[in-house]
mmCIF file of C-alpha atoms in Angstrom:
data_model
loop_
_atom_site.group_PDB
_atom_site.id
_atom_site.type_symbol
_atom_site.label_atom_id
_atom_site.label_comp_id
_atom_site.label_asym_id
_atom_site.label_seq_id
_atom_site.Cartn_x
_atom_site.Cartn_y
_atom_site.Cartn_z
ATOM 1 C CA UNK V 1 0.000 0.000 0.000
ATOM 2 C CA UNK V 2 1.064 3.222 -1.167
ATOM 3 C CA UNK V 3 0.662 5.737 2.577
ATOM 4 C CA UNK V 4 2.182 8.890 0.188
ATOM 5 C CA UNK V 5 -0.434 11.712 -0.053
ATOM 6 C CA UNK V 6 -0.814 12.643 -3.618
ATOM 7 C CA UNK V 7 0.081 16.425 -4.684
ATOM 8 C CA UNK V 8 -3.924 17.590 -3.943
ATOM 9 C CA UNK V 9 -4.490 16.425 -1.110
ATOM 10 C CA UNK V 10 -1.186 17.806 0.148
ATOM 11 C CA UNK V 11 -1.978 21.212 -1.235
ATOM 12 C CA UNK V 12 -5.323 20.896 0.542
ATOM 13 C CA UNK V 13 -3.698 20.627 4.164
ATOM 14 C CA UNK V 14 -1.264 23.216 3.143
ATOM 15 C CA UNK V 15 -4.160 25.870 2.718
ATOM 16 C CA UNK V 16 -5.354 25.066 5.577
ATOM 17 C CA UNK V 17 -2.469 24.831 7.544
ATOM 18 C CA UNK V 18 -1.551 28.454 6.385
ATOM 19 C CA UNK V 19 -4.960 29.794 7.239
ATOM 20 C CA UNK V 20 -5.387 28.752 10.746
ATOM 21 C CA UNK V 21 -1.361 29.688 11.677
ATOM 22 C CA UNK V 22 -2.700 33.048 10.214
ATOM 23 C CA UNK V 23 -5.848 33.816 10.929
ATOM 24 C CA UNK V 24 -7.295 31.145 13.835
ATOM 25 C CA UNK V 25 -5.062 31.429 16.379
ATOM 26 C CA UNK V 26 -5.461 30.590 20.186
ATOM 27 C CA UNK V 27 -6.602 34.423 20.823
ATOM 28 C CA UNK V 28 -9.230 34.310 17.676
ATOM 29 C CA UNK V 29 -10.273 30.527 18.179
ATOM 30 C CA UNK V 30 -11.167 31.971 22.098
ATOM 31 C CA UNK V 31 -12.853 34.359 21.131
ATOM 32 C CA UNK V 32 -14.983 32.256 18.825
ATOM 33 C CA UNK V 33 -15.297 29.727 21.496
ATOM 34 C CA UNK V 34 -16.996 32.490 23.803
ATOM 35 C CA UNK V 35 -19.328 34.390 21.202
ATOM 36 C CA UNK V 36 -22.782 34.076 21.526
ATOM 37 C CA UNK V 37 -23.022 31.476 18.671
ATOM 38 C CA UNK V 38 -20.013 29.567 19.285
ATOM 39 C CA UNK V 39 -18.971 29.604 15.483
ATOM 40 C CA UNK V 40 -17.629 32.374 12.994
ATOM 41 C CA UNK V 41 -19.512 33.408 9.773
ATOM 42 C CA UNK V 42 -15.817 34.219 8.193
ATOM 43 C CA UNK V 43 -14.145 31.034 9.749
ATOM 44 C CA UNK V 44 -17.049 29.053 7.483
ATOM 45 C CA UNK V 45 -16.611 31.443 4.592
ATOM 46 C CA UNK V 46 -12.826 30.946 4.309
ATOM 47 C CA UNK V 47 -13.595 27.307 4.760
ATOM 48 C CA UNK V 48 -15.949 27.512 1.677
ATOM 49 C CA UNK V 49 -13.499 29.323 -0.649
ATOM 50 C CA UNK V 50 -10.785 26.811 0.176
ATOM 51 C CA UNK V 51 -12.882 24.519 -1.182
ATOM 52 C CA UNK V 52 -13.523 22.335 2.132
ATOM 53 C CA UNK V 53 -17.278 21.916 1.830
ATOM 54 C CA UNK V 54 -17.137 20.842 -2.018
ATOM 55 C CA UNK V 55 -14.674 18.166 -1.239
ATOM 56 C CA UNK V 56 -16.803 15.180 -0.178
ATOM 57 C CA UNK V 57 -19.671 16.250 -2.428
ATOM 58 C CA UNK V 58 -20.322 14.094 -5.413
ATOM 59 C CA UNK V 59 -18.914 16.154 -8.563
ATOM 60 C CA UNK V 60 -22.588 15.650 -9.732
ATOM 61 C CA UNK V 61 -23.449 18.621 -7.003
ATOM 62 C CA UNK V 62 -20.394 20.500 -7.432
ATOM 63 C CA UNK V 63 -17.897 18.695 -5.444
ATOM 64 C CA UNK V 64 -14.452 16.953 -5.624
ATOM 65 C CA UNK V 65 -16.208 13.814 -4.631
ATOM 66 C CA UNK V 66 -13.391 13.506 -1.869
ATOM 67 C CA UNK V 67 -13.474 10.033 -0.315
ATOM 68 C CA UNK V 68 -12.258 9.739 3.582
ATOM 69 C CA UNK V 69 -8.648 9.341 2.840
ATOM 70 C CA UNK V 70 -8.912 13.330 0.772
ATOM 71 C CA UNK V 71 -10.794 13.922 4.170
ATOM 72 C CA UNK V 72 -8.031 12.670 6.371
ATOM 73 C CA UNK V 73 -5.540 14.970 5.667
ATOM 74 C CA UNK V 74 -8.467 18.111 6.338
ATOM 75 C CA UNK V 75 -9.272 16.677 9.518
ATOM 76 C CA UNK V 76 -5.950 16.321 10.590
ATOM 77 C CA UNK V 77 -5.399 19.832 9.623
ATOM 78 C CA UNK V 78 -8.531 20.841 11.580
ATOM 79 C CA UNK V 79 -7.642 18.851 14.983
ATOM 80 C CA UNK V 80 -4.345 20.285 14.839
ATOM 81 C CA UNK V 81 -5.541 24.036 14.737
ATOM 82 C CA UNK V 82 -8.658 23.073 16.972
ATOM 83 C CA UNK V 83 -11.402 24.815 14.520
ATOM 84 C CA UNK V 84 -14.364 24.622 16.179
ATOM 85 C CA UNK V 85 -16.708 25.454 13.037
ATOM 86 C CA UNK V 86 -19.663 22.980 12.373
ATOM 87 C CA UNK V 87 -17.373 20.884 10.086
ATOM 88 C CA UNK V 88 -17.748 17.287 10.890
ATOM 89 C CA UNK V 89 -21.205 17.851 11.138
ATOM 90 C CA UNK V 90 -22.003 18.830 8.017
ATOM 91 C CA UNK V 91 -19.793 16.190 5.879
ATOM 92 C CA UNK V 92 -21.486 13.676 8.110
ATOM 93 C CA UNK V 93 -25.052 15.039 7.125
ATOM 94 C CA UNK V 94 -23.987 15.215 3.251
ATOM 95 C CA UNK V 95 -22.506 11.157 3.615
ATOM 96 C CA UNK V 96 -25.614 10.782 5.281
ATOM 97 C CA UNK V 97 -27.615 12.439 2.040
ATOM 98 C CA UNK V 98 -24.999 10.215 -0.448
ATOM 99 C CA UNK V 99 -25.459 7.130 0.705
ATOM 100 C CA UNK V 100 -29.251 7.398 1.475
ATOM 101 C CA UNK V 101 -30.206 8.250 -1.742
ATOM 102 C CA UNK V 102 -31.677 11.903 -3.218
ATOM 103 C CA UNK V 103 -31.629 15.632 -1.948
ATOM 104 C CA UNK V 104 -29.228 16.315 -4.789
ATOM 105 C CA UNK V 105 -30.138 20.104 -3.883
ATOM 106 C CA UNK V 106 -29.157 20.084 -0.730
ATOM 107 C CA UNK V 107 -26.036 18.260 -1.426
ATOM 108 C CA UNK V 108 -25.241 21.642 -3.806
ATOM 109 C CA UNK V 109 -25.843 23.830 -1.063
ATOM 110 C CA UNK V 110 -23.288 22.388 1.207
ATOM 111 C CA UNK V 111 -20.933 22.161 -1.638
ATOM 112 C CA UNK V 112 -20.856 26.043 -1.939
ATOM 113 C CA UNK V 113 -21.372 26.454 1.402
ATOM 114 C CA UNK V 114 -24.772 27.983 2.096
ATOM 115 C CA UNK V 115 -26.333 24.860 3.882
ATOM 116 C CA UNK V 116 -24.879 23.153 6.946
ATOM 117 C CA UNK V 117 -26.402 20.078 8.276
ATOM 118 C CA UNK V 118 -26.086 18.114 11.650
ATOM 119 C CA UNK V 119 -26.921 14.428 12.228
ATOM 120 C CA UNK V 120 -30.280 13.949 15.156
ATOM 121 C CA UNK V 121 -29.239 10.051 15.835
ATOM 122 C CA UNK V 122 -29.003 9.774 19.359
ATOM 123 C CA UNK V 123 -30.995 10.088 22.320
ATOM 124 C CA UNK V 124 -30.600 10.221 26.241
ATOM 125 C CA UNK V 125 -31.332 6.693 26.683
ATOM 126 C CA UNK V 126 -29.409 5.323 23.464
ATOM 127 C CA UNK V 127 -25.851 6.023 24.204
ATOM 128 C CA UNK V 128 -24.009 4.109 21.279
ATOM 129 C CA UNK V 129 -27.024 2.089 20.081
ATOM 130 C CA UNK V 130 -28.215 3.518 16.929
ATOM 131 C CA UNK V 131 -30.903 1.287 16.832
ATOM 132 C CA UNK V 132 -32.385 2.368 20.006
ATOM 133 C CA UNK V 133 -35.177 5.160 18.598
ATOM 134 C CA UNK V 134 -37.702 5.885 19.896
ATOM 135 C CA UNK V 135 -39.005 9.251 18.064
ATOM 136 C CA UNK V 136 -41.336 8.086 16.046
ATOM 137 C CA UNK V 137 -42.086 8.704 12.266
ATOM 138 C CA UNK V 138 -46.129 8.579 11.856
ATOM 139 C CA UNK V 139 -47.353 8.584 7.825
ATOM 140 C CA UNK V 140 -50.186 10.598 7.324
ATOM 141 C CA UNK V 141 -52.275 11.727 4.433
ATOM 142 C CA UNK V 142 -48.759 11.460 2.313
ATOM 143 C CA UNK V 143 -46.909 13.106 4.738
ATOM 144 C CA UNK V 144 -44.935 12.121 7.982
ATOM 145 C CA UNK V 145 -45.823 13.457 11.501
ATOM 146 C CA UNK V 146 -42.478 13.320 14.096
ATOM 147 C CA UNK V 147 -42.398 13.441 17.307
ATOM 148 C CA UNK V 148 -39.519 12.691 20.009
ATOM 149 C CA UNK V 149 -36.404 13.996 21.353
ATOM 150 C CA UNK V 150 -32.494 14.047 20.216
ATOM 151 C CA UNK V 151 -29.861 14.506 22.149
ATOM 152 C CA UNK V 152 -25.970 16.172 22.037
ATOM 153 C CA UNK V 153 -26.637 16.608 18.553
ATOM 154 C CA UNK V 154 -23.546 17.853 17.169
ATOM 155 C CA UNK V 155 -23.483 21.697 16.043
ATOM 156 C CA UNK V 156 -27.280 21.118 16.234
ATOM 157 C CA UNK V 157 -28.170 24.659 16.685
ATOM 158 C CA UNK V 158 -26.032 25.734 13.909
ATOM 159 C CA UNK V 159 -27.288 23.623 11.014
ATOM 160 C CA UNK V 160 -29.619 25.285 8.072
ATOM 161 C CA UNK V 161 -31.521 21.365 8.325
ATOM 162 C CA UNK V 162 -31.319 18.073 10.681
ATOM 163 C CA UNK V 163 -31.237 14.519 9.511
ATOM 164 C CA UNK V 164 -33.154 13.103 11.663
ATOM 165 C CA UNK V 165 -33.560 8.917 12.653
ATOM 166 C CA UNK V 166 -37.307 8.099 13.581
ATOM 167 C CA UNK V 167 -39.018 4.767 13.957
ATOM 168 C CA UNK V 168 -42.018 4.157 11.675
ATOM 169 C CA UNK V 169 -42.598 0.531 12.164
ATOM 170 C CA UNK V 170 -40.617 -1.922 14.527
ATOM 171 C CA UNK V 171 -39.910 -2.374 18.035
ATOM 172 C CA UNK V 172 -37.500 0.236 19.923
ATOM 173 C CA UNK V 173 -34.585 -1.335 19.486
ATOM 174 C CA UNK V 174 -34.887 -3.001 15.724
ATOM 175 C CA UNK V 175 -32.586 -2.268 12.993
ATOM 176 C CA UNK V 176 -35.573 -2.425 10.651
ATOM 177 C CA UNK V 177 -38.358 0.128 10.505
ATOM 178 C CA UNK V 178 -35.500 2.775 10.874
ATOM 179 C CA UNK V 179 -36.446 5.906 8.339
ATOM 180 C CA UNK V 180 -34.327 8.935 8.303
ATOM 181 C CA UNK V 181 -35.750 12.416 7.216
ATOM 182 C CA UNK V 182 -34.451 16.034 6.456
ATOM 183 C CA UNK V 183 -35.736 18.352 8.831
ATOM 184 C CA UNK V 184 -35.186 22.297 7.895
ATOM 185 C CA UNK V 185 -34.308 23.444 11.563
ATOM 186 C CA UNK V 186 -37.235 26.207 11.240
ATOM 187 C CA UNK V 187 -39.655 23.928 10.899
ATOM 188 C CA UNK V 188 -42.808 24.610 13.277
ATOM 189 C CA UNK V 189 -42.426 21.878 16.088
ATOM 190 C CA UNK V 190 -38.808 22.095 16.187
ATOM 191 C CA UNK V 191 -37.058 23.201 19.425
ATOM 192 C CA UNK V 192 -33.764 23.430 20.031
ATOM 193 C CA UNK V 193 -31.467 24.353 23.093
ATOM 194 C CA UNK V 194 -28.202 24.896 22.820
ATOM 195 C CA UNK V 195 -24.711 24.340 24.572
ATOM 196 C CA UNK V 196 -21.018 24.434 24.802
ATOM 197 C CA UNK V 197 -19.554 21.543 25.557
ATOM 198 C CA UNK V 198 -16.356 20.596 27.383
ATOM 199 C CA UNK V 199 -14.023 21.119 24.406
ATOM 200 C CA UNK V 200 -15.098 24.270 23.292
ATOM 201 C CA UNK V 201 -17.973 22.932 20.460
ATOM 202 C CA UNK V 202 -21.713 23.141 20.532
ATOM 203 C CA UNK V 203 -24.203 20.540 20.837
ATOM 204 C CA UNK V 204 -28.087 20.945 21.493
ATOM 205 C CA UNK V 205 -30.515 18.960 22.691
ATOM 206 C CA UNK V 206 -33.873 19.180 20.226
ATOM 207 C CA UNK V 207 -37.439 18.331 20.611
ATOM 208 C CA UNK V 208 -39.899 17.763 17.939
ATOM 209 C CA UNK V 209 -43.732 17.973 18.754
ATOM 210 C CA UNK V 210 -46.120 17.462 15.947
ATOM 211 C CA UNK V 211 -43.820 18.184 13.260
ATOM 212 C CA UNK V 212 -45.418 18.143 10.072
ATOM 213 C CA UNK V 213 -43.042 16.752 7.092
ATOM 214 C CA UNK V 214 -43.818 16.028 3.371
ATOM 215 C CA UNK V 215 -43.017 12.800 1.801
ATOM 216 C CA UNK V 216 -40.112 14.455 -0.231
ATOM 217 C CA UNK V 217 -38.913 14.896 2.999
ATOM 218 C CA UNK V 218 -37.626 11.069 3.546
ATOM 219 C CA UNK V 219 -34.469 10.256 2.276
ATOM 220 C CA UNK V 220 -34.170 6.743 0.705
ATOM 221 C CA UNK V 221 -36.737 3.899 1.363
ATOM 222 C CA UNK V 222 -39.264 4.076 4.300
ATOM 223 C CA UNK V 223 -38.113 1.579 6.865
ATOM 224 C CA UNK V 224 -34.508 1.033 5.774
ATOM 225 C CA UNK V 225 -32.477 3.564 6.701
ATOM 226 C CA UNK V 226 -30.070 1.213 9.048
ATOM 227 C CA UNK V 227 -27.197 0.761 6.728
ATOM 228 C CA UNK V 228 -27.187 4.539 5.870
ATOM 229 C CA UNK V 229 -26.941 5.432 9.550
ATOM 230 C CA UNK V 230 -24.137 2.460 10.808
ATOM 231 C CA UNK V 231 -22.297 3.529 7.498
ATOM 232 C CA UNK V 232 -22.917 7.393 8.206
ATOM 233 C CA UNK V 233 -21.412 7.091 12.066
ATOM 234 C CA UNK V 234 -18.464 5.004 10.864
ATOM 235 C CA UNK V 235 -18.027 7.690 8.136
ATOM 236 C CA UNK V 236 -17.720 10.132 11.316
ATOM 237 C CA UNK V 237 -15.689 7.582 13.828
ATOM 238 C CA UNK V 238 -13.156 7.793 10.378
ATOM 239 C CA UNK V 239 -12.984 11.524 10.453
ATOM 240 C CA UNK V 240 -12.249 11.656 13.992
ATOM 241 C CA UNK V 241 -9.661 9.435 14.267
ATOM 242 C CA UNK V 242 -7.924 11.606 11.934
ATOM 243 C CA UNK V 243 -8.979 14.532 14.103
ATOM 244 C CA UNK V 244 -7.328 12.953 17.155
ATOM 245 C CA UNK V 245 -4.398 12.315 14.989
ATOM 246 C CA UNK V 246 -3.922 16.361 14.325
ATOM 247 C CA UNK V 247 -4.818 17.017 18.000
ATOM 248 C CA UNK V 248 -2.130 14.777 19.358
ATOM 249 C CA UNK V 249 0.383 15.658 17.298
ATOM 250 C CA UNK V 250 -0.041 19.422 18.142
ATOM 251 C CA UNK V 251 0.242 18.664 22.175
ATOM 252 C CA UNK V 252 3.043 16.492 21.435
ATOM 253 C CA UNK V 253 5.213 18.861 19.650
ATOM 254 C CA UNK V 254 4.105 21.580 22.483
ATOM 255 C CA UNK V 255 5.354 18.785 24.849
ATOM 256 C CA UNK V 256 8.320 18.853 23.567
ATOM 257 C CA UNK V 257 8.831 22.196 23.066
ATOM 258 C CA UNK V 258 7.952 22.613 26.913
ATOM 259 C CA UNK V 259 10.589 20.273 27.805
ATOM 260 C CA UNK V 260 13.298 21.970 25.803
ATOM 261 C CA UNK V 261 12.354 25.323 27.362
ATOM 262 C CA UNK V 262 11.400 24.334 31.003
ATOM 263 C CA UNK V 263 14.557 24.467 33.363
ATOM 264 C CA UNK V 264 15.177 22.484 36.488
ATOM 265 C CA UNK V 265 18.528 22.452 38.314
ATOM 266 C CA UNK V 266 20.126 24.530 35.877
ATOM 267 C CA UNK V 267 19.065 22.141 33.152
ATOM 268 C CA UNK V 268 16.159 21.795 30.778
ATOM 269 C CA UNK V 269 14.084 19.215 31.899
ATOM 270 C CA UNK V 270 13.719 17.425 27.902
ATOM 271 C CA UNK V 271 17.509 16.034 29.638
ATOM 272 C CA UNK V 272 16.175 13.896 32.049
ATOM 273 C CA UNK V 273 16.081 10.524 30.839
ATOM 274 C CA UNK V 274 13.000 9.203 32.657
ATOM 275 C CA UNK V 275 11.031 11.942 30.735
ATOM 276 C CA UNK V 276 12.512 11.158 27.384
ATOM 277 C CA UNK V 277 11.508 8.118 28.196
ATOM 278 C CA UNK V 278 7.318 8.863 28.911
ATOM 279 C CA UNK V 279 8.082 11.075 25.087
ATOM 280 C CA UNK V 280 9.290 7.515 23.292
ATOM 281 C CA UNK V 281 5.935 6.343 24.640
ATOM 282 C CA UNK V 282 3.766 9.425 23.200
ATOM 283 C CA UNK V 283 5.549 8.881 19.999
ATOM 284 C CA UNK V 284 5.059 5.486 19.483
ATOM 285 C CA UNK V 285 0.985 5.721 20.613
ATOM 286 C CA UNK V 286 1.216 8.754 18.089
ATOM 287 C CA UNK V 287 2.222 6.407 15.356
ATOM 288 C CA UNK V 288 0.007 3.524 15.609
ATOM 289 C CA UNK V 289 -2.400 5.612 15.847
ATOM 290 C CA UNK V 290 -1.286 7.431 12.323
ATOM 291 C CA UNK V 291 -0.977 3.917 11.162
ATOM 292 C CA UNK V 292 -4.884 2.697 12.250
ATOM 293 C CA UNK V 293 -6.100 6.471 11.090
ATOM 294 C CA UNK V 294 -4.813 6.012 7.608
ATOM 295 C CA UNK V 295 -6.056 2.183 7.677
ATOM 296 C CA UNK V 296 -9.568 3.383 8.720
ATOM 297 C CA UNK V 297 -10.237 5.550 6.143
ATOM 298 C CA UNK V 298 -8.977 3.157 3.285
ATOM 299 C CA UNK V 299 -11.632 1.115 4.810
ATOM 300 C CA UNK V 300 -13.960 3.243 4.357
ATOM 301 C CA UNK V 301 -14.136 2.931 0.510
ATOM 302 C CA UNK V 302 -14.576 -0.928 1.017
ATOM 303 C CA UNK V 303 -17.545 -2.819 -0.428
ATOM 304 C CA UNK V 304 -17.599 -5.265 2.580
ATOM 305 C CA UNK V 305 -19.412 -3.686 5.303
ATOM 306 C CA UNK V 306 -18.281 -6.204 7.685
ATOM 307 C CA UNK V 307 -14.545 -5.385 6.708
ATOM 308 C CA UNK V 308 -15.586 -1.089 7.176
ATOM 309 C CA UNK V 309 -16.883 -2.262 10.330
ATOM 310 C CA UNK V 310 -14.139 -4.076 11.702
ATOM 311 C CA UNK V 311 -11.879 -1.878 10.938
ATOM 312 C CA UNK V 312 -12.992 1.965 11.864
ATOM 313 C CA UNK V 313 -14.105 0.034 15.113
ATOM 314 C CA UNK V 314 -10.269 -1.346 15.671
ATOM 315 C CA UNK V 315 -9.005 2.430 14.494
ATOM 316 C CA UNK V 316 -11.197 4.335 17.154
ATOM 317 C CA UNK V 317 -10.598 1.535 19.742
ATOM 318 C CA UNK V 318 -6.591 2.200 19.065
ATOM 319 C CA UNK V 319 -6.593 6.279 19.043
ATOM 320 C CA UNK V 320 -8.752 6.322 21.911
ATOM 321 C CA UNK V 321 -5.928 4.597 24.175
ATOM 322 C CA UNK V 322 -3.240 6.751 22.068
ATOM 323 C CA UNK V 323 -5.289 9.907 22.747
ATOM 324 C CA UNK V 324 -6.102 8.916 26.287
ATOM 325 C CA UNK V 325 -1.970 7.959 26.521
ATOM 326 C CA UNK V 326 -1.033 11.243 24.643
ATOM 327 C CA UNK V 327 -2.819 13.313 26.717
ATOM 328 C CA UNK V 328 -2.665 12.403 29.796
ATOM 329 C CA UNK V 329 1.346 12.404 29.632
ATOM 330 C CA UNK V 330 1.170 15.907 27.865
ATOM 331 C CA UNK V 331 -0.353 17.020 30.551
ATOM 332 C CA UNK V 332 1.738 15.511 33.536
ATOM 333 C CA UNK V 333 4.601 16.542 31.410
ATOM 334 C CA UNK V 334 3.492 20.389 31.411
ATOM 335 C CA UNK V 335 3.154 20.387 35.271
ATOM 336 C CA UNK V 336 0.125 22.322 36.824
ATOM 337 C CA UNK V 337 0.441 24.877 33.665
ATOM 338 C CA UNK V 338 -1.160 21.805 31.059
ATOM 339 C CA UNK V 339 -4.428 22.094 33.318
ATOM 340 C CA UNK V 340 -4.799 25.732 32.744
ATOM 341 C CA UNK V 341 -6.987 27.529 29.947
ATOM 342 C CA UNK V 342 -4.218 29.734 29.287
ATOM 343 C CA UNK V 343 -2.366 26.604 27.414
ATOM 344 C CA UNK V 344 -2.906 25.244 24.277
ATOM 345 C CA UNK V 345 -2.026 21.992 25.490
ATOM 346 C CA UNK V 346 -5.399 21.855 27.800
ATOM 347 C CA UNK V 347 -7.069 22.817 25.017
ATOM 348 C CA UNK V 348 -6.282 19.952 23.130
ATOM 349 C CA UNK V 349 -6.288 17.724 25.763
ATOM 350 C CA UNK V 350 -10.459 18.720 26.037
ATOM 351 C CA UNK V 351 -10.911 17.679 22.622
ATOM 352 C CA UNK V 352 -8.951 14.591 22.631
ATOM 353 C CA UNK V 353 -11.035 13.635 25.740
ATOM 354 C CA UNK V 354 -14.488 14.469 23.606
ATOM 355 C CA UNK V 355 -12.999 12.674 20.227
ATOM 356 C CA UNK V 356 -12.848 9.760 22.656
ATOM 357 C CA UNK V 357 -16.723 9.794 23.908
ATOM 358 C CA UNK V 358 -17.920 10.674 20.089
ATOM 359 C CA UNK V 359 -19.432 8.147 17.950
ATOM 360 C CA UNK V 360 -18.558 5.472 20.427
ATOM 361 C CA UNK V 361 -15.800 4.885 23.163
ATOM 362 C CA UNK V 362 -12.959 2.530 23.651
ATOM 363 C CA UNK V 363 -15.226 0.158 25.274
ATOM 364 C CA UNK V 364 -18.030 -0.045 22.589
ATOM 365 C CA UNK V 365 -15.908 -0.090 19.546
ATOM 366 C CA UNK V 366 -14.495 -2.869 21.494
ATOM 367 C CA UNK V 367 -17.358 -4.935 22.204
ATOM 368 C CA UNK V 368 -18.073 -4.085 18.179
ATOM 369 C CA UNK V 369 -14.618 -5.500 17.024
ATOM 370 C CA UNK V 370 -15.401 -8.457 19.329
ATOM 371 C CA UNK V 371 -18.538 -9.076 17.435
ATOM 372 C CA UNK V 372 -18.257 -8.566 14.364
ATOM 373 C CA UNK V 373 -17.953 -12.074 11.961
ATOM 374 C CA UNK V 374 -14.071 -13.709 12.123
ATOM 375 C CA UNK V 375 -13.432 -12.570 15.916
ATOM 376 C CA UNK V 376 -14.047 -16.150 17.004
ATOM 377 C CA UNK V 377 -12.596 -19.247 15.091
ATOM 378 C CA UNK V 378 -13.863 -22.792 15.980
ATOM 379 C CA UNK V 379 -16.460 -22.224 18.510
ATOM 380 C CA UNK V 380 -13.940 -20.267 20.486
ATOM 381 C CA UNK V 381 -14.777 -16.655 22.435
#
């Protein structure tokens, strides 16, 4: 397997890598984080013109048609500068809108950037289980009627329309009678509440009462929307491993950079040999985790859903140790300062703890590796 980056995708991270040393640094990103919204209007509009949003759309609408290894080396490029814009969110909702099936209009409005989406899948007493619905999709007259409650819905309060999971047929917890609808977030019925969250990001909690949806509204086949949503959260678990991959190695080169700096009798404390040690560690978590990142979103373009499975479950199993490794050292390593907002470090730290509860833990993707088919051999656990 090749792992070089072609010339494009390369230039790619280099924009971005240029824009947020310039123009999103710790003071801006702060002051973004603190704003009533939570997002900037010209952080998304620079993301727009740099092409971002027309990468994973189909060339059909507009786009590059990016797959998840184009999208690595952005996501890397985003962890690393810790951009707090409704991002991930939106690709999600427009893998969400490719694999389902239709809304080739919305899919042109995120490619040039005047439509971001957010994915409704979970609620409060779902955690990981995607299955586990119970807002419910009624038909009527030719249209749908939904009512229930989402949870931590990523960027939720930011999105231009919701794609929303809702059970018209099936028992709470079945993977069948799954249907999954766009919802324009100022539809009547529709409340939302929003909230930071620990790393800086928004999330919102929304209710729908009565909502009132036409049957354009659907997106694929009534009833069958299962695969789209498992492939659509694996999609996500992808980009965020590659995430976590920027993210770490931005507290590990300020970990280092601390340690050549920091003094302690009369000698920087990068000398002492138990701490180079504890660095060899962060280095080699770093790389696996680089290794299981890049592996992941290979996967992704797999026809074998089993295989995708299997593997972006082993990739956010690995960088969720590596993260949790990474950053707990990183912060050790920076003393009482790598606790405080004033460092970049903590910062990071946050949002490698938040990568880690996203989309599924270390335990779940676990417990998912376990069971997918070819775990056991010969009637053995």
């Amino acid at each position: 397997m090749d792992f070089n980056f072609k010339e494009e995708q390369l230039a790619f991270a280099d924009a971005l890598k240029r824009w947020v040393t310039k123009d999103y640094s710790f003071d801006a990103r702060r002051k973004i984080v603190h704003s009533p919204s939570g997002v900037s209007d010209a952080a998304w509009t620079t993301l727009v013109e740099l092409g971002m949003t027309a990468l994973p759309v189909p060339e059909e609408q507009g786009g590059f048609n990016g797959s998840a290894l184009d999208m690595l080396v952005v996501m890397q490029e985003l962890g690393r500068g810790l951009v707090v814009e409704p991002y991930l969110a939106t690709v999600m909702g427009a893998e969400a809108l490719k694999t389902g099936g239709g809304h080739p209009q919305l899919l042109e409005q995120v490619a040039v950037g005047e439509l971001k989406l957010a994915c409704a899948f979970t609620e409060k007493q779902s955690r990981y289980d995607l299955a586990d619905i119970a807002t419910t999709a009624t038909a009527q007259d030719g249209a749908y009627v939904i009512n229930g409650t989402k949870s931590i819905v990523l960027h939720g309060a930011q999105a231009g329309s919701l794609l929303v999971s809702a059970r018209s047929s099936g028992a709470q917890r079945d993977a069948a009678g799954i249907s999954l609808f766009v919802v324009p977030s100022s539809t009547a019925g529709v409340a939302i509440t929003d909230f930071r969250t620990l790393d800086g990001l928004r999330a919102a909690n929304i209710t729908f009462t009565n909502v009132q949806l036409p049957a354009a509204a659907l997106v694929g086949t009534e009833g069958t929307a299962w695969d789209t949503l498992e492939h659509t959260v694996d999609y996500g678990a992808a980009l965020l491993c590659a995430e976590a991959l920027g993210a770490m190695e931005a507290i590990f080169a300020a970990t280092l950079d601390y340690l050549k700096t920091r003094t302690q009798f009369g000698a920087p404390i990068g000398k002492f040999q138990a701490l180079q040690h504890r660095m060899a560690d962060m280095y080699i978590h770093l790389e696996q985790a680089r290794s299981m990142a890049i592996l992941a979103a290979v996967k992704m373009a797999s026809g074998d859903a089993a295989e995708r499975r299997r593997t972006v479950s082993a990739a956010k199993f690995r960088v969720g140790q590596a993260l949790k490794f990474v950053g707990q050292q990183a912060v050790q390593l920076h003393g009482g300062m790598g606790v405080t907002n004033e460092v970049m470090a903590a910062h990071h730290f946050k949002r490698l703890t938040m990568i880690e509860l996203t989309l599924g833990d270390c335990d779940h993707h676990l417990q998912r590796f376990i069971a997918q088919p070819g775990f056991a051999t010969d009637g053995e656990p």
